[in-house]
Coordinates of N, CA and C in Angstrom, one line a residue:
M78 N 12.7 -39.7 94.0 CA 12.5 -38.6 93.0 C 13.9 -38.2 92.5
N79 N 14.1 -38.1 91.2 CA 15.4 -37.7 90.7 C 15.4 -36.1 90.6
N80 N 16.6 -35.6 90.4 CA 16.8 -34.2 90.4 C 16.1 -33.4 89.3
T81 N 15.9 -34.1 88.2 CA 15.2 -33.4 87.1 C 13.7 -33.3 87.4
T82 N 13.1 -34.3 88.0 CA 11.7 -34.3 88.4 C 11.5 -33.2 89.5
R83 N 12.4 -33.2 90.5 CA 12.3 -32.2 91.5 C 12.4 -30.8 91.0
F84 N 13.3 -30.6 90.0 CA 13.5 -29.2 89.4 C 12.2 -28.8 88.7
H85 N 11.6 -29.8 88.0 CA 10.3 -29.5 87.3 C 9.2 -29.1 88.2
I86 N 9.1 -29.7 89.4 CA 8.1 -29.5 90.3 C 8.3 -28.0 90.9
I87 N 9.6 -27.7 91.2 CA 9.9 -26.4 91.8 C 9.6 -25.3 90.7
L88 N 10.0 -25.6 89.5 CA 9.7 -24.6 88.4 C 8.3 -24.4 88.2
F89 N 7.5 -25.5 88.2 CA 6.0 -25.4 88.0 C 5.4 -24.5 89.1
G90 N 5.9 -24.8 90.4 CA 5.3 -24.0 91.5 C 5.7 -22.6 91.4
A91 N 6.9 -22.3 91.0 CA 7.3 -20.8 90.8 C 6.5 -20.2 89.7
L92 N 6.3 -20.8 88.6 CA 5.5 -20.3 87.5 C 4.0 -20.1 87.9
S93 N 3.5 -21.1 88.7 CA 2.1 -21.0 89.1 C 1.9 -19.8 90.0
L94 N 2.9 -19.6 91.0 CA 2.8 -18.4 91.9 C 2.9 -17.1 91.1
G95 N 3.9 -17.1 90.1 CA 4.0 -15.9 89.3 C 2.8 -15.6 88.5
A96 N 2.2 -16.6 88.0 CA 0.9 -16.4 87.2 C -0.2 -15.8 88.1
R97 N -0.2 -16.3 89.4 CA -1.3 -15.8 90.3 C -1.0 -14.3 90.6
I98 N 0.3 -14.0 90.8 CA 0.6 -12.6 91.1 C 0.3 -11.7 89.9
L99 N 0.6 -12.1 88.7 CA 0.3 -11.3 87.5 C -1.2 -11.2 87.3
W100 N -1.9 -12.2 87.6 CA -3.3 -12.2 87.4 C -3.9 -11.2 88.4
A101 N -3.3 -11.1 89.6 CA -3.8 -10.2 90.6 C -3.7 -8.7 90.2
G102 N -2.8 -8.5 89.2 CA -2.6 -7.1 88.8 C -3.5 -6.5 87.8
T103 N -4.4 -7.3 87.2 CA -5.3 -6.8 86.1 C -6.7 -7.1 86.6
D104 N -7.4 -6.1 87.1 CA -8.7 -6.4 87.7 C -9.8 -5.4 87.3
A105 N -11.0 -5.8 87.5 CA -12.2 -4.9 87.3 C -13.1 -5.2 88.5
I106 N -13.9 -4.2 88.8 CA -14.9 -4.4 89.9 C -16.3 -4.1 89.3
S107 N -17.3 -4.5 90.0 CA -18.7 -4.2 89.6 C -19.4 -3.4 90.7
V108 N -19.9 -2.2 90.3 CA -20.6 -1.4 91.3 C -22.0 -1.1 90.7
G109 N -23.0 -1.7 91.3 CA -24.4 -1.5 90.8 C -24.6 -2.1 89.4
G110 N -23.8 -3.1 89.1 CA -24.0 -3.7 87.8 C -23.1 -3.1 86.7
T111 N -22.4 -2.0 87.1 CA -21.5 -1.3 86.1 C -20.1 -1.8 86.3
T112 N -19.4 -2.3 85.3 CA -18.1 -2.7 85.3 C -17.1 -1.6 85.3
I113 N -16.2 -1.5 86.2 CA -15.2 -0.4 86.3 C -13.8 -1.0 86.4
S114 N -12.9 -0.5 85.6 CA -11.5 -0.9 85.6 C -10.9 -0.4 86.9
L115 N -10.2 -1.2 87.6 CA -9.5 -0.8 88.8 C -8.0 -1.2 88.8
P116 N -7.2 -0.4 88.2 CA -5.7 -0.7 88.2 C -5.2 -0.8 89.6
P117 N -4.2 -1.6 89.8 CA -3.7 -1.7 91.2 C -2.8 -0.5 91.4
P118 N -2.7 0.0 92.7 CA -1.8 1.1 93.0 C -0.4 0.6 92.6
E119 N 0.5 1.5 92.1 CA 1.8 1.2 91.7 C 2.6 0.4 92.8
G120 N 3.1 -0.7 92.5 CA 3.9 -1.5 93.4 C 3.1 -2.3 94.4
F121 N 1.8 -2.4 94.2 CA 1.0 -3.2 95.1 C 0.2 -4.2 94.3
F122 N -0.3 -5.3 95.0 CA -0.9 -6.4 94.4 C -2.3 -6.7 95.1
R123 N -3.2 -7.1 94.3 CA -4.6 -7.4 94.8 C -4.5 -8.8 95.6
Y124 N -5.0 -8.8 96.8 CA -5.0 -10.0 97.6 C -6.3 -10.5 98.1
D125 N -7.4 -9.8 97.8 CA -8.7 -10.3 98.2 C -9.1 -11.4 97.2
G126 N -9.9 -12.4 97.7 CA -10.3 -13.5 96.8 C -9.3 -14.6 96.7
K127 N -8.2 -14.5 97.5 CA -7.1 -15.5 97.4 C -7.2 -16.5 98.6
S128 N -7.9 -16.0 99.7 CA -7.9 -16.8 100.9 C -9.3 -16.5 101.6
A129 N -10.1 -17.6 101.9 CA -11.4 -17.4 102.5 C -11.1 -16.8 103.9
K130 N -10.1 -17.3 104.6 CA -9.8 -16.9 106.0 C -9.5 -15.4 106.0
V131 N -8.6 -14.9 105.1 CA -8.3 -13.5 105.0 C -9.5 -12.7 104.6
D132 N -10.2 -13.2 103.6 CA -11.4 -12.4 103.2 C -12.4 -12.2 104.4
R133 N -12.6 -13.2 105.2 CA -13.5 -13.0 106.4 C -12.9 -12.0 107.3
F134 N -11.6 -12.0 107.5 CA -10.9 -11.0 108.4 C -11.1 -9.6 107.8
E135 N -10.9 -9.4 106.5 CA -11.0 -8.1 105.9 C -12.4 -7.6 106.0
E136 N -13.4 -8.4 105.8 CA -14.8 -8.0 105.8 C -15.2 -7.5 107.1
R137 N -14.6 -8.0 108.2 CA -14.9 -7.6 109.5 C -14.4 -6.2 109.8
L138 N -13.5 -5.7 109.0 CA -12.9 -4.4 109.2 C -13.7 -3.3 108.4
V139 N -14.7 -3.8 107.5 CA -15.5 -2.9 106.7 C -16.8 -2.6 107.4
P140 N -17.2 -1.3 107.5 CA -18.5 -1.0 108.1 C -19.7 -1.8 107.4
A141 N -20.7 -2.2 108.2 CA -21.8 -3.0 107.7 C -22.5 -2.2 106.5
T142 N -22.4 -0.9 106.5 CA -23.0 -0.2 105.4 C -22.3 -0.3 104.1
N143 N -21.0 -0.8 104.1 CA -20.2 -0.8 103.0 C -19.9 -2.2 102.5
R144 N -19.4 -2.3 101.3 CA -18.9 -3.6 100.7 C -17.5 -3.5 100.2
L145 N -16.7 -4.4 100.6 CA -15.3 -4.4 100.1 C -15.2 -4.8 98.6
L146 N -14.6 -4.0 97.8 CA -14.6 -4.3 96.4 C -13.2 -4.9 96.0
A147 N -12.1 -4.4 96.7 CA -10.8 -4.9 96.4 C -9.9 -4.5 97.5
A148 N -8.8 -5.3 97.7 CA -7.8 -5.0 98.7 C -6.4 -5.2 98.1
F149 N -5.4 -4.3 98.3 CA -4.1 -4.4 97.7 C -3.0 -4.2 98.8
G150 N -2.0 -5.1 98.7 CA -0.9 -5.0 99.6 C 0.4 -5.2 98.9
S151 N 1.5 -5.3 99.6 CA 2.8 -5.4 99.1 C 3.0 -6.9 98.6
E152 N 4.1 -7.1 97.9 CA 4.4 -8.5 97.5 C 4.5 -9.5 98.7
E153 N 5.0 -9.0 99.8 CA 5.1 -9.8 101.0 C 3.7 -10.1 101.5
T154 N 2.8 -9.1 101.5 CA 1.4 -9.4 101.9 C 0.8 -10.4 101.1
L155 N 0.9 -10.3 99.8 CA 0.3 -11.2 98.8 C 0.8 -12.6 99.1
A156 N 2.1 -12.8 99.3 CA 2.7 -14.1 99.6 C 2.1 -14.7 100.9
E157 N 2.0 -13.8 101.9 CA 1.4 -14.3 103.2 C 0.0 -14.8 103.0
V158 N -0.8 -14.0 102.2 CA -2.2 -14.3 102.0 C -2.3 -15.6 101.2
L159 N -1.5 -15.8 100.2 CA -1.5 -17.1 99.4 C -1.2 -18.3 100.3
M160 N -0.5 -18.1 101.4 CA -0.3 -19.1 102.4 C -1.3 -19.2 103.5
D161 N -2.4 -18.4 103.3 CA -3.5 -18.4 104.2 C -3.2 -17.7 105.6
H162 N -2.2 -16.8 105.5 CA -1.9 -16.1 106.7 C -2.5 -14.7 106.7
L163 N -2.9 -14.2 107.9 CA -3.5 -12.9 107.9 C -2.4 -11.8 107.6
P164 N -2.7 -10.8 106.9 CA -1.7 -9.8 106.5 C -1.3 -9.0 107.7
K165 N 0.0 -8.5 107.7 CA 0.5 -7.7 108.8 C 0.0 -6.3 108.7
S166 N 0.2 -5.5 109.8 CA -0.3 -4.1 109.8 C 0.8 -3.3 109.0
E167 N 0.6 -3.1 107.8 CA 1.5 -2.3 107.0 C 0.7 -1.5 105.9
R168 N 1.4 -0.7 105.1 CA 0.7 0.1 104.1 C -0.1 -0.7 103.2
H169 N -1.4 -0.3 102.9 CA -2.2 -1.1 102.0 C -3.3 -0.1 101.4
F170 N -4.0 -0.7 100.4 CA -5.0 0.1 99.7 C -6.3 -0.8 99.7
A171 N -7.4 -0.1 99.6 CA -8.7 -0.8 99.5 C -9.7 0.1 98.7
A172 N -10.7 -0.6 98.1 CA -11.8 0.1 97.4 C -13.1 -0.5 98.1
E173 N -14.0 0.4 98.4 CA -15.3 0.0 99.0 C -16.4 0.7 98.3
S174 N -17.6 0.1 98.4 CA -18.8 0.8 97.9 C -19.7 0.9 99.1
E175 N -20.6 1.9 99.0 CA -21.7 2.1 100.0 C -22.9 1.4 99.4
R176 N -23.4 0.4 100.2 CA -24.5 -0.5 99.6 C -25.7 0.3 99.2
S177 N -26.1 1.3 99.9 CA -27.3 2.1 99.6 C -27.1 2.9 98.3
L178 N -25.9 3.1 97.9 CA -25.7 4.0 96.7 C -25.2 3.2 95.5
E179 N -25.0 1.9 95.7 CA -24.4 1.1 94.6 C -25.1 1.3 93.2
S180 N -26.4 1.2 93.3 CA -27.2 1.2 92.1 C -27.8 2.5 91.7
R181 N -27.4 3.5 92.5 CA -27.9 4.9 92.2 C -27.1 5.5 91.1
D182 N -27.8 6.2 90.2 CA -27.1 6.9 89.1 C -26.6 8.2 89.6
I183 N -25.2 8.3 89.8 CA -24.6 9.5 90.3 C -24.1 10.4 89.2
T184 N -25.0 11.3 88.9 CA -24.7 12.3 87.8 C -23.7 13.4 88.3
P185 N -23.1 14.1 87.4 CA -22.2 15.2 87.9 C -22.9 16.2 88.8
S186 N -24.1 16.5 88.5 CA -24.8 17.5 89.3 C -25.2 16.9 90.7
F187 N -25.5 15.7 90.7 CA -25.9 15.0 92.0 C -24.6 14.9 92.9
F188 N -23.5 14.6 92.2 CA -22.2 14.5 93.0 C -21.8 15.8 93.6
A189 N -21.9 16.9 92.7 CA -21.6 18.2 93.2 C -22.5 18.7 94.3
A190 N -23.8 18.3 94.2 CA -24.7 18.7 95.3 C -24.5 18.0 96.6
S191 N -23.9 16.8 96.5 CA -23.7 16.0 97.7 C -22.5 16.4 98.5
K192 N -21.6 17.1 97.9 CA -20.3 17.5 98.5 C -20.5 18.3 99.8
P193 N -21.3 19.3 99.9 CA -21.5 20.1 101.1 C -21.9 19.2 102.3
S194 N -22.8 18.2 102.0 CA -23.3 17.3 103.1 C -22.1 16.4 103.6
L195 N -21.3 15.9 102.6 CA -20.2 15.1 103.0 C -19.2 15.9 103.8
R196 N -18.9 17.1 103.4 CA -18.0 17.9 104.1 C -18.4 18.2 105.5
K197 N -19.7 18.4 105.7 CA -20.2 18.6 107.0 C -20.1 17.4 107.9
T198 N -20.4 16.2 107.3 CA -20.3 15.0 108.0 C -18.9 14.6 108.5
V199 N -18.0 14.8 107.6 CA -16.6 14.5 107.9 C -15.9 15.5 108.8
S200 N -16.2 16.8 108.6 CA -15.6 17.8 109.4 C -16.4 18.1 110.7
S201 N -16.5 17.0 111.6 CA -17.2 17.2 112.8 C -16.4 18.1 113.7
P202 N -17.1 18.8 114.7 CA -16.4 19.7 115.6 C -15.3 19.0 116.4
L203 N -14.2 19.7 116.6 CA -13.0 19.1 117.3 C -12.9 19.8 118.7
D204 N -12.8 18.9 119.7 CA -12.5 19.5 121.0 C -11.1 19.9 121.2
E205 N -10.7 20.5 122.3 CA -9.4 21.0 122.5 C -8.3 20.0 122.5
K206 N -8.7 18.8 123.0 CA -7.7 17.7 123.0 C -7.3 17.3 121.5
Y207 N -8.3 17.2 120.7 CA -8.0 16.9 119.3 C -7.2 18.0 118.6
R208 N -7.5 19.2 118.9 CA -6.8 20.3 118.3 C -5.3 20.3 118.7
S209 N -5.1 19.9 119.9 CA -3.7 19.8 120.4 C -2.9 18.7 119.6
V210 N -3.6 17.6 119.4 CA -3.0 16.5 118.7 C -2.7 16.9 117.3
I211 N -3.7 17.6 116.6 CA -3.4 18.0 115.2 C -2.3 19.0 115.2
K212 N -2.2 19.9 116.2 CA -1.1 20.8 116.2 C 0.3 20.1 116.3
E213 N 0.3 19.0 117.1 CA 1.5 18.2 117.2 C 1.9 17.6 115.8
I214 N 0.8 17.1 115.1 CA 1.0 16.5 113.8 C 1.6 17.5 112.8
E215 N 0.9 18.7 112.8 CA 1.3 19.7 111.8 C 2.8 20.2 112.0
S216 N 3.2 20.2 113.3 CA 4.6 20.6 113.6 C 5.6 19.4 113.5
N217 N 5.0 18.2 113.2 CA 5.8 17.0 113.1 C 6.5 16.6 114.3
W218 N 5.9 17.0 115.5 CA 6.5 16.7 116.8 C 6.5 15.2 117.0
S219 N 7.6 14.6 117.3 CA 7.7 13.2 117.5 C 7.2 12.8 118.9
S220 N 5.9 12.7 119.1 CA 5.3 12.3 120.4 C 4.4 11.2 120.2
D221 N 4.0 10.6 121.3 CA 3.1 9.4 121.2 C 1.7 9.8 121.0
I222 N 1.3 10.0 119.8 CA -0.1 10.4 119.5 C -1.1 9.4 120.0
G223 N -0.7 8.1 119.9 CA -1.6 7.0 120.4 C -2.0 7.2 121.8
A224 N -1.2 7.8 122.6 CA -1.5 8.0 124.0 C -2.7 8.9 124.2
S225 N -3.0 9.7 123.2 CA -4.1 10.7 123.3 C -5.4 10.1 122.8
L226 N -5.3 8.9 122.2 CA -6.5 8.3 121.6 C -7.0 7.1 122.3
R227 N -8.3 6.9 122.3 CA -8.9 5.6 122.7 C -9.0 4.7 121.5
L228 N -9.1 3.4 121.8 CA -9.4 2.5 120.7 C -10.6 2.8 119.9
G229 N -10.5 2.8 118.6 CA -11.7 3.1 117.8 C -12.0 4.6 117.6
E230 N -11.3 5.4 118.3 CA -11.5 6.9 118.2 C -10.8 7.4 116.9
M231 N -11.5 8.3 116.3 CA -11.1 8.9 115.0 C -11.0 10.4 115.1
I232 N -9.9 10.9 114.5 CA -9.7 12.3 114.5 C -9.6 12.7 113.0
P233 N -10.7 13.4 112.5 CA -10.7 13.9 111.1 C -9.6 14.9 110.9
L234 N -8.9 14.8 109.8 CA -7.8 15.8 109.5 C -8.2 16.7 108.4
G235 N -9.5 16.6 107.9 CA -10.0 17.5 106.9 C -9.8 17.1 105.5
F236 N -10.1 17.9 104.6 CA -10.0 17.6 103.1 C -8.7 18.1 102.5
F237 N -8.2 17.3 101.6 CA -6.9 17.7 101.0 C -7.0 17.8 99.5
D238 N -8.1 17.4 98.9 CA -8.2 17.5 97.4 C -9.6 17.5 97.0
D239 N -10.0 18.3 96.0 CA -11.3 18.3 95.5 C -11.3 18.5 94.0
T240 N -11.9 17.6 93.2 CA -12.1 17.7 91.8 C -13.6 17.6 91.5
S241 N -13.9 17.7 90.2 CA -15.3 17.6 89.8 C -15.8 16.2 90.0
D242 N -15.0 15.2 90.0 CA -15.4 13.8 90.2 C -14.8 13.1 91.4
S243 N -14.3 13.9 92.4 CA -13.7 13.3 93.6 C -13.6 14.3 94.7
L244 N -13.6 13.7 95.9 CA -13.4 14.5 97.1 C -12.6 13.7 98.1
C245 N -11.4 14.2 98.5 CA -10.5 13.4 99.3 C -10.3 14.0 100.7
F246 N -10.3 13.2 101.7 CA -10.1 13.6 103.1 C -9.4 12.5 103.8
S247 N -9.0 12.8 105.1 CA -8.2 11.8 105.8 C -8.5 11.9 107.3
A248 N -8.1 10.8 108.0 CA -8.4 10.8 109.5 C -7.3 9.8 110.1
L249 N -7.1 10.1 111.4 CA -6.3 9.2 112.2 C -7.2 8.4 113.1
T250 N -6.9 7.1 113.2 CA -7.7 6.2 114.0 C -6.8 5.3 114.8
K251 N -7.2 5.0 116.1 CA -6.4 4.0 116.9 C -7.1 2.7 116.7
V252 N -6.3 1.7 116.3 CA -6.9 0.4 116.0 C -6.2 -0.7 116.8
Q253 N -6.9 -1.8 117.0 CA -6.4 -2.9 117.7 C -5.9 -4.0 116.7
V254 N -4.8 -4.6 116.9 CA -4.3 -5.7 116.1 C -5.1 -6.9 116.6
E255 N -5.9 -7.5 115.7 CA -6.8 -8.6 116.2 C -6.1 -9.8 116.7
T256 N -4.9 -10.1 116.2 CA -4.2 -11.3 116.6 C -3.3 -11.1 117.8
T257 N -3.1 -9.9 118.3 CA -2.3 -9.6 119.5 C -3.0 -8.6 120.4
A258 N -2.4 -8.2 121.5 CA -3.0 -7.2 122.4 C -2.5 -5.8 122.0
Q259 N -1.7 -5.7 120.9 CA -1.1 -4.5 120.5 C -2.1 -3.6 119.8
S260 N -1.9 -2.3 119.9 CA -2.7 -1.3 119.2 C -1.7 -0.3 118.5
Y261 N -2.2 0.4 117.5 CA -1.4 1.4 116.9 C -2.3 2.4 116.2
V262 N -1.7 3.5 115.8 CA -2.5 4.6 115.2 C -2.3 4.5 113.7
S263 N -3.4 4.6 112.9 CA -3.4 4.4 111.5 C -3.9 5.7 110.8
I264 N -3.2 6.1 109.7 CA -3.7 7.2 108.9 C -4.4 6.6 107.7
A265 N -5.6 7.1 107.5 CA -6.4 6.6 106.4 C -6.8 7.8 105.5
A266 N -6.4 7.8 104.3 CA -6.8 8.8 103.3 C -7.8 8.2 102.4
C267 N -8.9 8.9 102.2 CA -10.0 8.4 101.4 C -10.4 9.4 100.3
C268 N -10.7 8.8 99.1 CA -11.2 9.6 98.0 C -12.6 9.0 97.6
V269 N -13.6 9.9 97.7 CA -14.9 9.5 97.2 C -14.8 9.8 95.7
I270 N -15.0 8.8 94.9 CA -14.8 9.0 93.4 C -16.0 8.6 92.6
R271 N -16.2 9.4 91.5 CA -17.4 9.1 90.6 C -16.8 8.7 89.3
V272 N -17.2 7.4 88.9 CA -16.7 6.8 87.7 C -17.9 6.2 87.0
R273 N -18.2 6.5 85.7 CA -19.3 5.9 85.0 C -20.6 6.0 85.7
N274 N -20.8 7.1 86.3 CA -22.1 7.4 87.1 C -22.3 6.5 88.3
R275 N -21.1 6.0 88.8 CA -21.2 5.2 90.1 C -20.2 5.8 91.0
A276 N -20.5 5.8 92.3 CA -19.7 6.4 93.3 C -19.2 5.3 94.3
F277 N -17.9 5.4 94.6 CA -17.3 4.4 95.5 C -16.1 5.1 96.2
Y278 N -15.4 4.3 97.1 CA -14.3 4.9 97.9 C -13.0 4.2 97.6
L279 N -12.0 5.0 97.5 CA -10.6 4.5 97.5 C -9.9 4.9 98.8
F280 N -9.2 3.9 99.4 CA -8.5 4.2 100.6 C -7.0 3.9 100.5
A281 N -6.2 4.7 101.1 CA -4.7 4.4 101.3 C -4.5 4.5 102.8
D282 N -4.0 3.4 103.4 CA -3.8 3.3 104.8 C -2.4 3.0 105.1
S283 N -1.9 3.6 106.3 CA -0.6 3.3 106.7 C -0.5 3.5 108.2
P284 N 0.3 2.6 108.9 CA 0.6 2.9 110.3 C 1.2 4.3 110.4
Y285 N 0.8 5.1 111.4 CA 1.3 6.4 111.6 C 2.5 6.5 112.5
H286 N 3.6 7.0 112.0 CA 4.8 7.3 112.8 C 5.1 8.8 112.9
D287 N 4.9 9.4 111.8 CA 5.2 10.9 111.7 C 4.4 11.4 110.5
K288 N 4.6 12.7 110.3 CA 3.9 13.4 109.3 C 4.1 12.9 107.9
S289 N 5.3 12.2 107.6 CA 5.6 11.7 106.3 C 4.6 10.6 105.9
D290 N 4.0 9.9 106.9 CA 3.0 8.8 106.6 C 1.7 9.4 106.2
I291 N 1.4 10.6 106.7 CA 0.2 11.3 106.2 C 0.4 11.8 104.8
E292 N 1.6 12.3 104.6 CA 1.8 12.8 103.2 C 1.9 11.7 102.2
W293 N 2.4 10.5 102.6 CA 2.3 9.3 101.7 C 0.9 8.9 101.4
A294 N 0.0 8.9 102.4 CA -1.3 8.5 102.2 C -2.0 9.5 101.3
W295 N -1.9 10.8 101.5 CA -2.5 11.8 100.6 C -2.0 11.6 99.2
R296 N -0.7 11.5 99.0 CA -0.1 11.4 97.7 C -0.5 10.1 97.0
S297 N -0.5 9.0 97.7 CA -0.8 7.7 97.1 C -2.2 7.6 96.7
V298 N -3.2 8.0 97.5 CA -4.6 7.9 97.1 C -4.9 8.8 95.9
K299 N -4.3 9.9 95.8 CA -4.5 10.8 94.7 C -4.0 10.2 93.4
R300 N -2.8 9.6 93.5 CA -2.2 8.9 92.3 C -3.1 7.7 91.9
W301 N -3.6 7.0 92.8 CA -4.5 5.9 92.5 C -5.8 6.4 91.9
R302 N -6.4 7.4 92.4 CA -7.6 8.0 91.8 C -7.3 8.4 90.4
D303 N -6.2 9.1 90.1 CA -5.9 9.5 88.8 C -5.7 8.3 87.8
A304 N -5.1 7.2 88.3 CA -5.0 6.0 87.5 C -6.3 5.4 87.2
V305 N -7.2 5.4 88.2 CA -8.6 4.9 87.9 C -9.3 5.7 86.9
F306 N -9.2 7.0 87.0 CA -9.9 7.9 86.0 C -9.3 7.6 84.6
K307 N -8.0 7.5 84.5 CA -7.4 7.2 83.2 C -7.8 5.9 82.6
A308 N -7.9 4.8 83.5 CA -8.2 3.5 83.0 C -9.7 3.4 82.5
N309 N -10.5 4.3 83.0 CA -11.9 4.3 82.6 C -12.3 5.4 81.6
S310 N -11.3 6.1 81.1 CA -11.6 7.1 80.1 C -11.6 6.6 78.7
R311 N -11.1 5.4 78.6 CA -11.0 4.8 77.2 C -12.3 4.2 76.8

């Protein structure tokens, strides 16, 4: 193989990968037969649908009541997925729908009437152990929060934003890395969002190290929500 041919093969491969990355940035989802524009979070790339192995892994992380609509990660995550590697535990975003609500017409009045029930479900009573953990988080005390949690245990952190078409809350969860024996604490910020009379969920997730990770999750999911609203207002 001469140098010119080798160069063309490398160039074609680079252009092909670049095209796949660009294609990953312009997406739409379907919820109950309604097409909804879903712009990627700024600086992140859609990686679901690129690897059957990764898709199976991601689907196992979603509750049986829900359906994964889209998943977004960093450039490095997308590159790993394109090589059929499972993504590492890092900041990422996801959109999910609740199967039982996908085809339901979610009017403004219905959404407003559903909020008290959702608030009651999410804001479950906290025992003293949870309250002490939350106090540590609020003071940004650098302690091992994970030592206070069992695997799969979730501590709701309450609601941090409420609009006519969205309701946002967050929680800490201790999760197990499937490929190793390691575990870590994750902060998940969720926005229940109403678009074109369909309701679904937007998530921003990050490994938890200190309060700045919670603030990142809150800020990032709200920015994504606003971008989704803007994309579907046209």
